Tab-separated table of C-alpha atoms and ligand atoms in Angstrom:
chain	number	residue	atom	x	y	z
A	1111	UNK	CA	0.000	0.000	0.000
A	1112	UNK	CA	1.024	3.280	-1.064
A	1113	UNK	CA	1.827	5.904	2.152
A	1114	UNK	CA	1.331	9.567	0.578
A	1115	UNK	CA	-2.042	10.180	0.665
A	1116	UNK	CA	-3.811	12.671	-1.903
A	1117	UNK	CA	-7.449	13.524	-2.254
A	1118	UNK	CA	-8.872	14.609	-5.662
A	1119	UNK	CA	-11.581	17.671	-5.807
A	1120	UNK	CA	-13.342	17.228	-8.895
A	1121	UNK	CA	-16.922	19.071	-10.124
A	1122	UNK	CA	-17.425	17.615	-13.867
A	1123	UNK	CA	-16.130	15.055	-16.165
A	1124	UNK	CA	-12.932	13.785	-14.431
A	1125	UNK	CA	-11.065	12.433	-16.450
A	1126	UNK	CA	-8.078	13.609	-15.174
A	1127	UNK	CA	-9.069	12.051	-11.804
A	1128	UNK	CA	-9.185	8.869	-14.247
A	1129	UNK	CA	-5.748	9.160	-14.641
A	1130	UNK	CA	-4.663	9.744	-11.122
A	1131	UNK	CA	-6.265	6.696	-10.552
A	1132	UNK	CA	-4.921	4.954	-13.356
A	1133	UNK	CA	-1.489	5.823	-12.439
A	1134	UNK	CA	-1.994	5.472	-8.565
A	1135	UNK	CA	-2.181	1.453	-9.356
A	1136	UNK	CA	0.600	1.045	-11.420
A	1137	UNK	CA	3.513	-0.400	-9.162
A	1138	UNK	CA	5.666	1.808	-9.510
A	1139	UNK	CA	3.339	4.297	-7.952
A	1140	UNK	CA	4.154	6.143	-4.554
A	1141	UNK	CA	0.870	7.813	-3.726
A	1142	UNK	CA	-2.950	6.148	-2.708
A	1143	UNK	CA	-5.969	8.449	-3.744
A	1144	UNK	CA	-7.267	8.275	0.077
A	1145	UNK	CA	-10.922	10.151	-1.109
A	1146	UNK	CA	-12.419	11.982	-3.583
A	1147	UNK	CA	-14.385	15.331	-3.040
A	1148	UNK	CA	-17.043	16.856	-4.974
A	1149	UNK	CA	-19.270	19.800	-4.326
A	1150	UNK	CA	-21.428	18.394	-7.646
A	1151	UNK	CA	-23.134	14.977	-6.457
A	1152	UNK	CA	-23.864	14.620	-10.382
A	1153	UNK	CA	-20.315	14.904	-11.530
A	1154	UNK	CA	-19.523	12.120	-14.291
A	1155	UNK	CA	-16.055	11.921	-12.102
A	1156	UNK	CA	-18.027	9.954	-9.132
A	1157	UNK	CA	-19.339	7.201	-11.767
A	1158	UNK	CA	-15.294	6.519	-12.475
A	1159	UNK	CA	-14.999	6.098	-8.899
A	1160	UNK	CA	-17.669	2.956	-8.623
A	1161	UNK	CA	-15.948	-0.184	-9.029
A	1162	UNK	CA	-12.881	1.150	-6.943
A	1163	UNK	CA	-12.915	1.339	-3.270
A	1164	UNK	CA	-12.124	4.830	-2.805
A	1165	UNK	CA	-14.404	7.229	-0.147
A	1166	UNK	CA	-16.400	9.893	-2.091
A	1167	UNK	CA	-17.146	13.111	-0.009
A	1168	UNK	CA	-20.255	14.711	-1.763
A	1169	UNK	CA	-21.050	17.841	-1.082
A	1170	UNK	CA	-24.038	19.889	-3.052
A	1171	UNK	CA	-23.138	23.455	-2.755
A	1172	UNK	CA	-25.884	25.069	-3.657
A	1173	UNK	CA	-27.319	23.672	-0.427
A	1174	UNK	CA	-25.305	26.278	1.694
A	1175	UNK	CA	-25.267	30.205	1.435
A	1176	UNK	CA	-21.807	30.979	1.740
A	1177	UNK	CA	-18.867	30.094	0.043
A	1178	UNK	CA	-16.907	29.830	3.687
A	1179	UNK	CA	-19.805	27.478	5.149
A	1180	UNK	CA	-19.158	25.289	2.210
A	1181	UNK	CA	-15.818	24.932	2.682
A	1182	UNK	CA	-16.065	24.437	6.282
A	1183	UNK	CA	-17.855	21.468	5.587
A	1184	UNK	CA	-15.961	20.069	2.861
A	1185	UNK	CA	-12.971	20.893	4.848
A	1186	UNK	CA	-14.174	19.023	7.999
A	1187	UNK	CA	-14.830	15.731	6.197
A	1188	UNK	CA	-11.318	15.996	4.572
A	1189	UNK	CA	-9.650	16.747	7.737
A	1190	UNK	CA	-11.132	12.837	8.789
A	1191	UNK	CA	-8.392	11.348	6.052
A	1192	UNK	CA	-4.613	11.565	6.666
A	1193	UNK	CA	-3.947	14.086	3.886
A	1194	UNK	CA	-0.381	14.745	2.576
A	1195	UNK	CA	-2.004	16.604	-0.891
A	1196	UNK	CA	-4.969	17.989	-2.317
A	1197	UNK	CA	-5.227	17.949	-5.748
A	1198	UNK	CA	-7.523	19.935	-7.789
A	1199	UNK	CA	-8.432	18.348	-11.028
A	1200	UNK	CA	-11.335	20.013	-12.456
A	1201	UNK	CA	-12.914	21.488	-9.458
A	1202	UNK	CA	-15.300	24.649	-10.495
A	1203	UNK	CA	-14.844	26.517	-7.179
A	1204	UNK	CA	-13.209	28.862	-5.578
A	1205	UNK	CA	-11.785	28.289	-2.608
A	1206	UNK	CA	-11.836	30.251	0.380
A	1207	UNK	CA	-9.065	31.737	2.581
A	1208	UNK	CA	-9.701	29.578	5.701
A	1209	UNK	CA	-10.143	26.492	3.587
A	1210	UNK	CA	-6.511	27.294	2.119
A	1211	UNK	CA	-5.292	27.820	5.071
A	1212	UNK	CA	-6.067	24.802	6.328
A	1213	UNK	CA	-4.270	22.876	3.742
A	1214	UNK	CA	-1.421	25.747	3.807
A	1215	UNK	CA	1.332	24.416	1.185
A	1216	UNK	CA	-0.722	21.340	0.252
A	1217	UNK	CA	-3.063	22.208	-2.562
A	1218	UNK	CA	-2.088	21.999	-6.182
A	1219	UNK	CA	-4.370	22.440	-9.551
A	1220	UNK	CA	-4.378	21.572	-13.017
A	1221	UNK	CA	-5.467	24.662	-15.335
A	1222	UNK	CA	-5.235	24.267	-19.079
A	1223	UNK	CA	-3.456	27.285	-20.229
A	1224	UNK	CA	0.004	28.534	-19.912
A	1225	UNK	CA	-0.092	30.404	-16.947
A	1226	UNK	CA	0.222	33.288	-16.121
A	1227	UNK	CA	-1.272	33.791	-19.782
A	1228	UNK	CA	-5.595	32.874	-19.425
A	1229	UNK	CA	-6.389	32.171	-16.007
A	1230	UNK	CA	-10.070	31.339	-14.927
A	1231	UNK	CA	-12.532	29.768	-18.045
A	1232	UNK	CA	-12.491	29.314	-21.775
A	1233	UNK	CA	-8.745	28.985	-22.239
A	1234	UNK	CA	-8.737	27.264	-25.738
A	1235	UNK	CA	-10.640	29.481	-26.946
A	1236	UNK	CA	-8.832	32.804	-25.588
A	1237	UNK	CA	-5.866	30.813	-27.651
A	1238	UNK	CA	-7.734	30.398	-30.871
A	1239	UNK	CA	-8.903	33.872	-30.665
A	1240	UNK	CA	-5.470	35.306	-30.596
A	1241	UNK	CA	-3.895	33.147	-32.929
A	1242	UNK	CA	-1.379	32.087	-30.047
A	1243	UNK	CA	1.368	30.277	-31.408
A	1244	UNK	CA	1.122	27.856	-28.411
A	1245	UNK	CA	-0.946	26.530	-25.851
A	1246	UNK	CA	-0.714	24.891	-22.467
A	1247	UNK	CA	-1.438	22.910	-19.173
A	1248	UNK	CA	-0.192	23.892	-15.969
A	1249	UNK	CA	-0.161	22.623	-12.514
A	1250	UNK	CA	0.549	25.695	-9.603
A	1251	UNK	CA	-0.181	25.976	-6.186
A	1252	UNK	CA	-3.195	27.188	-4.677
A	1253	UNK	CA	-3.184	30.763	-3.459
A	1254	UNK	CA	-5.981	33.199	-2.916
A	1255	UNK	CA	-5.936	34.551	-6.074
A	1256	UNK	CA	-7.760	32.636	-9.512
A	1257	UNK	CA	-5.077	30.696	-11.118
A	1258	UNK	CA	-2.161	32.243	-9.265
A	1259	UNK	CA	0.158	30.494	-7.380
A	1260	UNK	CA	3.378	29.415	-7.615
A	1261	UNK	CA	3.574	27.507	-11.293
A	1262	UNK	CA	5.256	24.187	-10.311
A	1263	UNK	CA	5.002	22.648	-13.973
A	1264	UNK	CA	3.912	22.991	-17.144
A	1265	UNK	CA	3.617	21.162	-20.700
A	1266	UNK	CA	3.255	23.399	-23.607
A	1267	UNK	CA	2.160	22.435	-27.840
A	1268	UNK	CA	2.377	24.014	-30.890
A	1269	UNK	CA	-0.933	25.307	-31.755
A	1270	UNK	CA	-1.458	24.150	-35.535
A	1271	UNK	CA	-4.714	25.329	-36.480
A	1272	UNK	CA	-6.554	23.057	-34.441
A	1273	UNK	CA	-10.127	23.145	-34.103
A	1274	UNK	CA	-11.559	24.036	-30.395
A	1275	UNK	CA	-12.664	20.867	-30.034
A	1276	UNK	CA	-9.004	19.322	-31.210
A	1277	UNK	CA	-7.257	21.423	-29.261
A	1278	UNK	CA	-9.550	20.678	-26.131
A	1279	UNK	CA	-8.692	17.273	-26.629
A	1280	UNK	CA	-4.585	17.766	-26.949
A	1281	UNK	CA	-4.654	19.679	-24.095
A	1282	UNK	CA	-6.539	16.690	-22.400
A	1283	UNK	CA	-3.920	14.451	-23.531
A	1284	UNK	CA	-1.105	16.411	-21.978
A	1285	UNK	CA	-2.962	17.237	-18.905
A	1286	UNK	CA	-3.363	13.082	-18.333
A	1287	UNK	CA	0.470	12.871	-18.199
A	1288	UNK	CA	1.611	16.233	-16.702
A	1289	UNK	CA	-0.526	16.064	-13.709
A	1290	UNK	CA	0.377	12.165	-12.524
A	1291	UNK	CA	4.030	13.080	-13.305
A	1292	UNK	CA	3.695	15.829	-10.509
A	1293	UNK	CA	1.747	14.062	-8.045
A	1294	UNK	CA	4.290	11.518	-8.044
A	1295	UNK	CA	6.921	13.961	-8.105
A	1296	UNK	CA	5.706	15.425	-5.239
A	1297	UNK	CA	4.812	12.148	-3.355
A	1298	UNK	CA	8.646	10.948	-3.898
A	1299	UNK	CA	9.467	14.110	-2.021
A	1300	UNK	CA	11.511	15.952	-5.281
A	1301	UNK	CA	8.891	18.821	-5.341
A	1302	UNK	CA	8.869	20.750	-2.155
A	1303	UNK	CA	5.635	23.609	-2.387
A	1304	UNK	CA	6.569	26.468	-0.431
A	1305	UNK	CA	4.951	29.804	0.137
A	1306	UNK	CA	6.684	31.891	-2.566
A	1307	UNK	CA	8.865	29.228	-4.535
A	1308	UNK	CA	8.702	25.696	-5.810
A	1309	UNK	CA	11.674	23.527	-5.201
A	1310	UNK	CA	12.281	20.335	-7.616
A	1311	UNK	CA	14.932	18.162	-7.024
A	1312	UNK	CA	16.475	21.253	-4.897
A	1313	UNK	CA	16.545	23.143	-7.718
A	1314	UNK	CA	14.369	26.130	-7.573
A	1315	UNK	CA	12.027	26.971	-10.333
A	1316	UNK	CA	10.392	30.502	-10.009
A	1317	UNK	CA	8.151	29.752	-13.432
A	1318	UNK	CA	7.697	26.511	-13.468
A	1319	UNK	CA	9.535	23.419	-14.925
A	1320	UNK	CA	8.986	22.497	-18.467
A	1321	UNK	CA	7.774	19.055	-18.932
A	1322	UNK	CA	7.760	17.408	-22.126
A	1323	UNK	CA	6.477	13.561	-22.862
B	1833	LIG	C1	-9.230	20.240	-17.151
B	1833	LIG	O1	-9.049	20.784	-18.423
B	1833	LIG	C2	-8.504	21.026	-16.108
B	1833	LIG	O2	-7.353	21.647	-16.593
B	1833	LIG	C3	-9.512	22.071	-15.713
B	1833	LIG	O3	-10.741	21.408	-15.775
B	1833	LIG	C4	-10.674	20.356	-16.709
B	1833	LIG	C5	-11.182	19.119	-16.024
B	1833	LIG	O4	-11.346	18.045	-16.903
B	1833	LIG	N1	-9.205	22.659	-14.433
B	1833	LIG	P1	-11.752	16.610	-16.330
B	1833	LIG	O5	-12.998	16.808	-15.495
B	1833	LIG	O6	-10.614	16.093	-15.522
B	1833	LIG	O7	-12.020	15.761	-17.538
């Protein structure tokens, strides 16, 4: 049994939870997905989870007025799993001061843009629009701000006159390998997340570290 725990947040499709999990049980894998959180009880992501025998902490929040009560309860039935990372993959909220606070250090996301270029929604399309020359995933820690933190890695393509939808799908691609590849990183102990830098094999890496598959 793996020993670093991580819990996935997801709110829609997850397929990038898919391959967490997919990489999780390969043997050479250090980390164990100890629960999955979702503040969408619908979310396709929970119908991955059914045949494996991993906790699901549903949460609907449109059930509860404020974004801090929300997170107060999601962050109370995460706080009842040994938690060495939180991983954001695909999960549509913000999150609030105290609840990053209480995970201080600990919570990464997956965004699919070069950051700091397009942070928050529609990213492949901000990318068609301006004719970018290339296009993105990153994974960054989780600050206060929307898509700001420290960028720990990234994985960036050529943008050849790809459709939306093809480039959607690309980015998908790369996202399914850049992610695992930093989780385990991370759960090998080569990525240490601090407050204002991002250390990788004691190197530090003030934008980020290019990785390429
Ligand atoms: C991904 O593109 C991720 O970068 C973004 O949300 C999307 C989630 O996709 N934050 P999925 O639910 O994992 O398929």
């Amino acid at each position: 049994m793996n020993t670093f725990n991580i819990a996935v947040l997801v709110s829609g499709n997850g397929s990038n939870l898919q391959s967490l999990m997919d990489s999780s049980a390969a043997s050479s894998s250090n980390f164990n997905i100890c629960c999955v959180g979702t503040n969408n009880p619908n979310a396709n992501a929970l119908k991955r989870i059914k045949n494996n025998d991993i906790p699901i902490i549903s949460i609907d929040h449109s059930k509860y007025e404020t974004r801090e009560e929300f997170d107060k309860k999601m962050a109370e039935e995460l706080k009842k799993f040994n938690i060495d990372l939180l991983v954001l993959a695909g999960y549509m909220r913000i999150l609030s001061k105290e609840f990053i606070n209480l995970f201080k250090n600990k919570i990464i996301n997956l965004h699919p843009s070069l950051l700091p270029k397009y942070p928050g929604l529609n990213t492949h399309k901000k990318v068609l629009e301006n004719n970018d020359a290339y296009h993105g995933a990153t994974v960054h820690c989780v600050d206060e701000g929307l898509d700001t933190g420290s960028i720990i890695g990234y994985t960036k393509i050529k943008n050849l006159n790809y459709s939306l939808e093809e480039l959607e799908n690309k980015i998908h691609k790369i996202e399914h390998k850049l992610l695992p590849a930093i989780v385990s990183l991370i759960s090998e102990g080569r990525i240490e997340l601090q407050n204002e830098t991002v250390l990788i094999d004691k190197g530090v890496f003030k934008n980020g570290k290019e990785f390429i598959f």
